[in-house]
Coordinates of C-alpha atoms in Angstrom, one line a residue:
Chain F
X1096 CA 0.0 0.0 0.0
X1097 CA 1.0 3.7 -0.7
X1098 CA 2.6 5.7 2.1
X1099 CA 0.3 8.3 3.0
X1100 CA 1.2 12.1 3.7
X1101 CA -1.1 14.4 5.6
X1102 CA 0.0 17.2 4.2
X1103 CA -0.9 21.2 5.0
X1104 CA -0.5 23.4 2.7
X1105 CA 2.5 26.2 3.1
X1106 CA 4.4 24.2 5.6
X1107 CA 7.1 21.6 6.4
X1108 CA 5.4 19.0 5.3
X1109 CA 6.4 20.1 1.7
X1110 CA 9.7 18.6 2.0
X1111 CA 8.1 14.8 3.1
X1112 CA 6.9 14.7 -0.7
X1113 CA 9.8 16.2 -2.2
X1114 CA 12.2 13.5 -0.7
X1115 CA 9.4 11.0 -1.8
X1116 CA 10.1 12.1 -5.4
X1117 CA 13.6 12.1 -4.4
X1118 CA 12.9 8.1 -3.6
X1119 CA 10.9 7.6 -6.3
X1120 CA 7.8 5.8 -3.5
X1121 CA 4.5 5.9 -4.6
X1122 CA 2.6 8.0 -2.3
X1123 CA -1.0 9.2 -1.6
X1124 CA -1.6 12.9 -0.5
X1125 CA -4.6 13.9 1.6
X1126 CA -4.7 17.7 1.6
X1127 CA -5.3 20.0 4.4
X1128 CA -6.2 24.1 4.0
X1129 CA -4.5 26.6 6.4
X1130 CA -7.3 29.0 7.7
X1131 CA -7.6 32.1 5.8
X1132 CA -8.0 34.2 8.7
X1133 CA -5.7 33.2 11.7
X1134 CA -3.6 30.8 9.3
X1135 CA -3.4 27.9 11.5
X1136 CA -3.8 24.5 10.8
X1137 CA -7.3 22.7 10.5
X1138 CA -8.8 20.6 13.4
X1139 CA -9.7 17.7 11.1
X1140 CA -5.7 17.1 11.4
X1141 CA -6.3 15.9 14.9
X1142 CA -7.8 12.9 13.3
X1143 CA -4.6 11.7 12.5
X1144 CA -2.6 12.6 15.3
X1145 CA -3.3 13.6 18.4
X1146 CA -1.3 16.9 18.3
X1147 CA -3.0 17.8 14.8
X1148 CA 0.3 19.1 13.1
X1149 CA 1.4 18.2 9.7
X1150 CA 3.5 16.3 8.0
X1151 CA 2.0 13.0 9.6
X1152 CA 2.2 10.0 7.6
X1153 CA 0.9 6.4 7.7
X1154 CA 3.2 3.5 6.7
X1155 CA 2.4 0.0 6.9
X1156 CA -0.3 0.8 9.2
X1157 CA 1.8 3.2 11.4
X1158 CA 1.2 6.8 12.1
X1159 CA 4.9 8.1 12.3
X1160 CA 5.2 12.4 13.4
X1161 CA 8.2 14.4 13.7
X1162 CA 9.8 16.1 10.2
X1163 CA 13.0 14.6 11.2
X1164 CA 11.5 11.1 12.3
X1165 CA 9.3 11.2 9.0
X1166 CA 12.7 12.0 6.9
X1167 CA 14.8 9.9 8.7
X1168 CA 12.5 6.7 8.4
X1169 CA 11.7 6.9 4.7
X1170 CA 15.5 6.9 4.3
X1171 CA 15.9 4.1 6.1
X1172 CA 12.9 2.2 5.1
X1173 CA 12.6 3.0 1.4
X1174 CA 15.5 3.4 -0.3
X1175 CA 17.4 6.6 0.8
X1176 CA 20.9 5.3 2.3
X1177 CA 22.5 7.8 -0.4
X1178 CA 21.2 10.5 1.4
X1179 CA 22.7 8.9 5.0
X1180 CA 26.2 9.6 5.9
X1181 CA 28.0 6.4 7.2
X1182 CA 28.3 5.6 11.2
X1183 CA 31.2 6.6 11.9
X1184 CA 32.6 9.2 9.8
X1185 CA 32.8 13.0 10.8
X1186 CA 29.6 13.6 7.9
X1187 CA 27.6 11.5 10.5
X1188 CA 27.8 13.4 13.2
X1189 CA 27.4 16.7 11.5
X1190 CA 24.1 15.2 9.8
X1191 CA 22.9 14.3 13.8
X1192 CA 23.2 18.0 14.5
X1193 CA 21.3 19.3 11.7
X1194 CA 18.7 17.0 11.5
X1195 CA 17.5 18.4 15.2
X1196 CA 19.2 22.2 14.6
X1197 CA 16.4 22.3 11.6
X1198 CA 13.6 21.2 13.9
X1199 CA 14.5 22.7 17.2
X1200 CA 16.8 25.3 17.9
X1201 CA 15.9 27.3 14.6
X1202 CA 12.1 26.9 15.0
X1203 CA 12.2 28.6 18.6
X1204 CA 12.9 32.3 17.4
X1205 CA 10.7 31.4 14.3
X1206 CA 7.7 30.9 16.0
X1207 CA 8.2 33.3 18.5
X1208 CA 8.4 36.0 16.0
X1209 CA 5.7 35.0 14.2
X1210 CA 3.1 34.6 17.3
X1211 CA 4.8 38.0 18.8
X1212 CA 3.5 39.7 15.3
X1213 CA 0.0 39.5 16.3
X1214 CA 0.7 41.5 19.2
X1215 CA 2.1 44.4 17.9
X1216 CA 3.8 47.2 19.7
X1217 CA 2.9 45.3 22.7
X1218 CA 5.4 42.6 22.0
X1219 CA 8.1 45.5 22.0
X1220 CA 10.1 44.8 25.6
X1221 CA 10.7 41.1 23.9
X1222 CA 11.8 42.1 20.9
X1223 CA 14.8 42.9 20.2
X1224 CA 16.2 39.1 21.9
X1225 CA 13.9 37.8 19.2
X1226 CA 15.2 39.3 16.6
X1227 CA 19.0 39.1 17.5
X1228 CA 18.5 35.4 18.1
X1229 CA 16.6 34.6 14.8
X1230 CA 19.6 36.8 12.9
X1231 CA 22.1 34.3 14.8
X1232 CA 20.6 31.6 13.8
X1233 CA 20.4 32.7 10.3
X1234 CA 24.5 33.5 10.3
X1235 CA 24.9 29.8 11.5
X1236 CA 23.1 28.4 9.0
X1237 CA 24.5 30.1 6.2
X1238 CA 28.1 29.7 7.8
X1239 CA 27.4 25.7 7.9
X1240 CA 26.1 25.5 3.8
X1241 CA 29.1 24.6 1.8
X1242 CA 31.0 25.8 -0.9
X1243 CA 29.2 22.7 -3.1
X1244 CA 25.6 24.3 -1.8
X1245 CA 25.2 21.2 0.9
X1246 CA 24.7 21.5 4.9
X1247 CA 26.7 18.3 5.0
X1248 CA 30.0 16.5 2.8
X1249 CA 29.7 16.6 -0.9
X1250 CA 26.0 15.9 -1.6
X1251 CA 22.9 15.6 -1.4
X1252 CA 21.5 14.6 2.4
X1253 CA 18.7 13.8 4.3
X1254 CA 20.3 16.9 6.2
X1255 CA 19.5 19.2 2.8
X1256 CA 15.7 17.8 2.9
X1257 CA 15.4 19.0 6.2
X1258 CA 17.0 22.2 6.1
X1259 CA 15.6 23.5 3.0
X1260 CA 12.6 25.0 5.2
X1261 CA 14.7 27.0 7.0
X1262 CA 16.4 28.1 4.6
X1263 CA 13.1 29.2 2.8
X1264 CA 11.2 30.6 6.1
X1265 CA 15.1 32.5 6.3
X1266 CA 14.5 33.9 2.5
X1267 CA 10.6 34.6 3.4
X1268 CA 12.0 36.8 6.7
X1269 CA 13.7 38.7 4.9
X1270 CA 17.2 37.2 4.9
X1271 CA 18.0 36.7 1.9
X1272 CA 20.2 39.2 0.8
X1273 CA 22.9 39.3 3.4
X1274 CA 22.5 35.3 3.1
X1275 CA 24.3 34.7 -0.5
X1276 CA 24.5 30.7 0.7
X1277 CA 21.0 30.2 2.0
X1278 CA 19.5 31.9 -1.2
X1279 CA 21.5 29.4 -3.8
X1280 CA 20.6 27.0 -1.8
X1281 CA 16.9 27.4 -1.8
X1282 CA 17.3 27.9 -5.9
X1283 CA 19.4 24.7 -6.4
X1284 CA 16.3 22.8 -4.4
X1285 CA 14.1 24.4 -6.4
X1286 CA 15.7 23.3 -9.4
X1287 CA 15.6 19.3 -8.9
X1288 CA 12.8 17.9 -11.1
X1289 CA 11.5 15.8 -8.1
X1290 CA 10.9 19.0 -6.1
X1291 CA 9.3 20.1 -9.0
X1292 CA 7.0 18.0 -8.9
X1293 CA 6.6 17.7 -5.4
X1294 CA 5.5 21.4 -5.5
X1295 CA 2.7 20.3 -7.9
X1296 CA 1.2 17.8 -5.8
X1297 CA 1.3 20.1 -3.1
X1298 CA -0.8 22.9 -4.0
X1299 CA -0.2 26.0 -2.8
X1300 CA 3.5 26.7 -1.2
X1301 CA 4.2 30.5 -0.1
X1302 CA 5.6 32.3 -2.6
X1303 CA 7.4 29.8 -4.3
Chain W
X942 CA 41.0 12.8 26.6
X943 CA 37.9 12.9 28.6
X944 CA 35.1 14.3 27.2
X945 CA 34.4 17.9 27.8
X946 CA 30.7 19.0 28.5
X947 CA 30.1 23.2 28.4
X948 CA 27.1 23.1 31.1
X949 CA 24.5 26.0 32.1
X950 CA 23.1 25.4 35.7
X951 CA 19.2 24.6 35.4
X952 CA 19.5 23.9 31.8
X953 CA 19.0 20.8 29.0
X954 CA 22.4 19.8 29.5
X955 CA 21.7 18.1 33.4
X956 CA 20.5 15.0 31.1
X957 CA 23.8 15.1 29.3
X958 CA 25.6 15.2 32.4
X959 CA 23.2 12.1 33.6
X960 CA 23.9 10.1 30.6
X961 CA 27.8 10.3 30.7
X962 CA 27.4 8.8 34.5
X963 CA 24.9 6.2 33.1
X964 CA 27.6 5.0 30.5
X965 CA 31.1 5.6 33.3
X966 CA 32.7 7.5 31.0
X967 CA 34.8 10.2 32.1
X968 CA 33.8 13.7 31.6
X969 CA 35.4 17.5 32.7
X970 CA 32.4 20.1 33.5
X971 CA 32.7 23.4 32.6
X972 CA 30.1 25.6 34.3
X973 CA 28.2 28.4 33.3
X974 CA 25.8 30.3 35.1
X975 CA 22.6 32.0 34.1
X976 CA 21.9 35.7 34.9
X977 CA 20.3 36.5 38.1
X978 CA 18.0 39.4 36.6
X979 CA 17.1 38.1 33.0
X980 CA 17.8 34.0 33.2
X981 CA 19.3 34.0 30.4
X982 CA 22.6 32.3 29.2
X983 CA 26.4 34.3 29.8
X984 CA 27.8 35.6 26.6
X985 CA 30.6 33.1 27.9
X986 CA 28.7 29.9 25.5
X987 CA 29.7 32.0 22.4
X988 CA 33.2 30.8 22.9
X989 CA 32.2 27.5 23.0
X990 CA 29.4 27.5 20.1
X991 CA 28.4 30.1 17.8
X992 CA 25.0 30.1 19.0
X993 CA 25.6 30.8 22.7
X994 CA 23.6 27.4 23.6
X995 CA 24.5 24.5 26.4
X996 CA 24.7 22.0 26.0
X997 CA 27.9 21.7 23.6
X998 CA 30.3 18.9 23.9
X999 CA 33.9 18.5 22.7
X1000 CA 35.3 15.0 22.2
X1001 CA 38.2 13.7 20.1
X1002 CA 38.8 17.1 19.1
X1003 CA 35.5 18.1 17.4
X1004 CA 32.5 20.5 19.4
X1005 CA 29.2 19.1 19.1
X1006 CA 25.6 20.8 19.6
X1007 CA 22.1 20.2 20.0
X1008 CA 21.0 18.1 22.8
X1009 CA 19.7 15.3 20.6
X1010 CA 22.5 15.0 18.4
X1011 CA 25.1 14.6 21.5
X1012 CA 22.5 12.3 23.1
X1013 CA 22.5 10.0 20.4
X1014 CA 26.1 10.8 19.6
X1015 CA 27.5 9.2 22.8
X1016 CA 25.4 6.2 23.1
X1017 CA 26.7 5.1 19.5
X1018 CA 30.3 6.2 20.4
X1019 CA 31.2 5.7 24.1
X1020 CA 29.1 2.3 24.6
X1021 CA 25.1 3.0 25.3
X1022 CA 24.0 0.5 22.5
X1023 CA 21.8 -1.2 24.9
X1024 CA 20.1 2.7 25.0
X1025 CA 19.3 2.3 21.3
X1026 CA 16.3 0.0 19.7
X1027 CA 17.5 -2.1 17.1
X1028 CA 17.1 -0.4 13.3
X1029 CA 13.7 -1.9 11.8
X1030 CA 12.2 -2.3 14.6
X1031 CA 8.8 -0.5 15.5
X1032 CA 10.4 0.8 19.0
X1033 CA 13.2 2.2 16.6
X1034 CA 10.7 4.1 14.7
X1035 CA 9.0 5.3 18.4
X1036 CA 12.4 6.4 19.2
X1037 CA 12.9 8.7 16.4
X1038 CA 9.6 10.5 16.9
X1039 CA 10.5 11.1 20.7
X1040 CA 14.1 12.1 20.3
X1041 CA 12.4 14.6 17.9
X1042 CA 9.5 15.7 20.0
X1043 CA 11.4 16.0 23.0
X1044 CA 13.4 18.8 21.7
X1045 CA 11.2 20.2 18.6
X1046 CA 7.7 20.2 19.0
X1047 CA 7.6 20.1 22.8
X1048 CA 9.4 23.4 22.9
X1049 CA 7.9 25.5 20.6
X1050 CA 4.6 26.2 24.0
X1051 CA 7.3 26.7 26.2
X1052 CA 9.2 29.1 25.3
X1053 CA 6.5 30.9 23.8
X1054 CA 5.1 30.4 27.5
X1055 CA 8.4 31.8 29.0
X1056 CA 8.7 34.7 26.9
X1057 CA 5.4 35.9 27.1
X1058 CA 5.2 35.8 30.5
X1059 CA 7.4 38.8 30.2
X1060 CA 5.1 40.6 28.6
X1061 CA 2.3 40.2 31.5
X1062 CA -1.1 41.2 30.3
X1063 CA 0.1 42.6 26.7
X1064 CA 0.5 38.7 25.9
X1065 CA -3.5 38.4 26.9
X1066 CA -4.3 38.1 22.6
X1067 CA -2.2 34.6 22.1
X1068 CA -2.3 33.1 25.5
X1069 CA -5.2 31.3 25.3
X1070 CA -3.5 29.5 22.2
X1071 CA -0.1 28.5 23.6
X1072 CA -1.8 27.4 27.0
X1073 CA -3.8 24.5 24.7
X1074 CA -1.0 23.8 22.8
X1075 CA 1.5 23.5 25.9
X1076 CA -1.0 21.1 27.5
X1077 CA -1.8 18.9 24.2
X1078 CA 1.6 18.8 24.4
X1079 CA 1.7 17.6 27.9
X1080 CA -1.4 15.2 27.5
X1081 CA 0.9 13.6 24.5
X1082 CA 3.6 12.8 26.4
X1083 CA 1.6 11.2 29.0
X1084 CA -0.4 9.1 26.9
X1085 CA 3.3 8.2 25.2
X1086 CA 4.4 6.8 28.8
X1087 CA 4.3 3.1 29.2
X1088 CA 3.1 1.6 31.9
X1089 CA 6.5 0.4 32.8
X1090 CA 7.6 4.5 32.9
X1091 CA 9.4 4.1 30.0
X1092 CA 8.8 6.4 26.2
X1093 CA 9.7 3.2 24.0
X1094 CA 9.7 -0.5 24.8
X1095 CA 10.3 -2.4 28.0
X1096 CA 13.7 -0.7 29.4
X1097 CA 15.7 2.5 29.9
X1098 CA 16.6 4.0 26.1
X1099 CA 18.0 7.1 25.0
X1100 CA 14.7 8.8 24.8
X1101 CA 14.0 8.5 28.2
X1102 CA 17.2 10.7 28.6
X1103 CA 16.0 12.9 25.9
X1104 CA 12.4 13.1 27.5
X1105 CA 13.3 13.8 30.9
X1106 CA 13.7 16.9 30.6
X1107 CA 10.8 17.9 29.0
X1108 CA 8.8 16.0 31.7
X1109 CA 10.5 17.7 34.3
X1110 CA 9.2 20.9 32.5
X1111 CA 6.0 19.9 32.6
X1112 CA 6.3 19.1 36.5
X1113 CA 7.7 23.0 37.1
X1114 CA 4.8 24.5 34.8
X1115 CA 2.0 23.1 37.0
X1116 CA 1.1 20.1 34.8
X1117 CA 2.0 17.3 38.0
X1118 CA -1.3 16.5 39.8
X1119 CA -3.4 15.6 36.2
X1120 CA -0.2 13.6 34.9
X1121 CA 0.6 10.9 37.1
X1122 CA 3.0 9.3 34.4
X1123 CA 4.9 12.0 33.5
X1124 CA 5.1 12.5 37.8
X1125 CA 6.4 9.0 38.4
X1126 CA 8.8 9.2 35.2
X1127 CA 10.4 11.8 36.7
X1128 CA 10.2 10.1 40.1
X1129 CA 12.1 7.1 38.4
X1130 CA 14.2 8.9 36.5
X1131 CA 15.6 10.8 39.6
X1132 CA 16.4 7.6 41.7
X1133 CA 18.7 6.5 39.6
X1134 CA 22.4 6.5 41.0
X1135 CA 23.7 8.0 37.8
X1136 CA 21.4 10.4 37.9
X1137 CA 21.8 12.2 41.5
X1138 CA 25.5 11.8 40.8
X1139 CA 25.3 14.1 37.6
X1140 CA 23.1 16.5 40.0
X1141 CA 25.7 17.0 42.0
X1142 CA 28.5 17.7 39.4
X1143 CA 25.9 20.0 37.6
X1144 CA 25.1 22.4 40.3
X1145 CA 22.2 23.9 40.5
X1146 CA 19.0 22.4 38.9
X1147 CA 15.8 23.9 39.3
X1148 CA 14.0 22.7 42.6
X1149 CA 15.8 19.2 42.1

């Protein structure tokens, strides 16, 4: 049976079908709508996980959450050990730290900024820290892409998968300029044919 | 050359500290202590990581961030296999998801809890929206707890270390009395040998 991808549109969950593309798995999209008002997620994606985020998918009768679970497993499991580094060698352990840098620290001054927004002036005393923090992470991110356009060795990784959204929510802050890394990047992802594709069977994906 | 963990009192790197007793292998502690007025980190971290953060490691010559990386890093290299499940395995796939969780998704409510409890009643628009998703996230983890205390499988695994400290989070924001799981976790978690030995080379930790 197809692996399944509870997918929302304009999120993270993009990068679950472009690594599917990537793996060449046949795969099944059900599509969820962001609200037009206060942009969140739907509740119907509660029904397939309790914590109603996306991507979620469903695998030989599992429910498997977590980006970097989800990216990390269909590697694993269908036929992405190109895009592993080996145990062992110095690639591996830089791979550990970006597949959880991409998820959690750079998410924290992400979503603070973007829930501190809807507060206005208010949010004013707090700030500043935001905003020097996001910028940091930004600089460490751009300092960690390669001359070759990769986060990790000489090509593509599960590592790239998951940071290329960070690197787009970075270019969609307003980063990109100062950022000459992060922005080729973004346009060499762009440019596979399997994200391509992926985009199509999407729908909708923020400015891109 | 022992291992060298950059620590900040009260912080995600206790577990790190707990881990490296749990496996007997020798570490040096170099502390760092949070700001009396704002909490925050010293500028000190920069020297050891770009980003300011604890916990950082050093080993055989290479610095290492993000608390899940180094969790899973020293397991593979300094002897905790018995903390990993076996690859293919369904607990494997559990495993992923929770050393994701534990430092992704579980943080986003937090420290969008922390920080806008700076802002007192200016924060009154989104608080009603991080307090539900804080304790969704909180009702997850407990519903993720086996009945043997343990986040995957039958024994002690590298998620557990992950995990504690999330729990522990839980237990300082209140969320004790209607999670008895998460409440006897930590219970467990804290009568291990390893563990109150770490608490004592750590310094400070919260009320523990």
């Amino acid at each position: 049976m197809a692996i399944v991808v509870h997918h929302l549109n304009s999120s993270r969950s993009q990068r679950v079908l472009w690594l599917l593309e990537e793996l060449e798995q046949p795969y099944e999209v059900i599509h969820y709508q962001r609200d037009s008002d206060t942009n969140l997620a739907p509740p119907e994606l509660k029904n397939a996980h309790p914590l109603g985020k996306s991507p979620v998918i469903e695998d030989d009768g599992r429910v498997i959450s977590e980006s970097g679970a989800i990216i990390q497993y269909l590697c694993e499991r269908h036929g992405g050990s190109d895009w592993l580094p080996r145990a062992g060698t110095d690639e591996y352990v830089s791979h550990l730290e970006w597949m959880q840098f991409g998820e959690s620290s750079f998410f924290v001054p992400v979503m603070l900024k973007l829930f501190l927004a809807r507060l206005g002036e208010a949010a004013a005393p707090v700030q500043p820290r935001i905003d020097e923090q996001l910028s940091a992470h930004i600089d460490f991110m751009e300092s960690g892409i390669g001359d070759n356009l990769h986060f990790v060795g000489d090509g593509w990784t599960a590592a790239d998968v998951l940071m290329s959204f960070p690197a787009e929510i970075a270019l969609l802050q307003g980063y990109g300029e100062g950022h000459p890394k992060i922005s080729r990047f973004v346009e060499k992802v762009h440019s596979r044919p399997a994200w391509q594709r992926a985009r199509k069977k999407g729908g909708a994906y923020f400015v891109w």
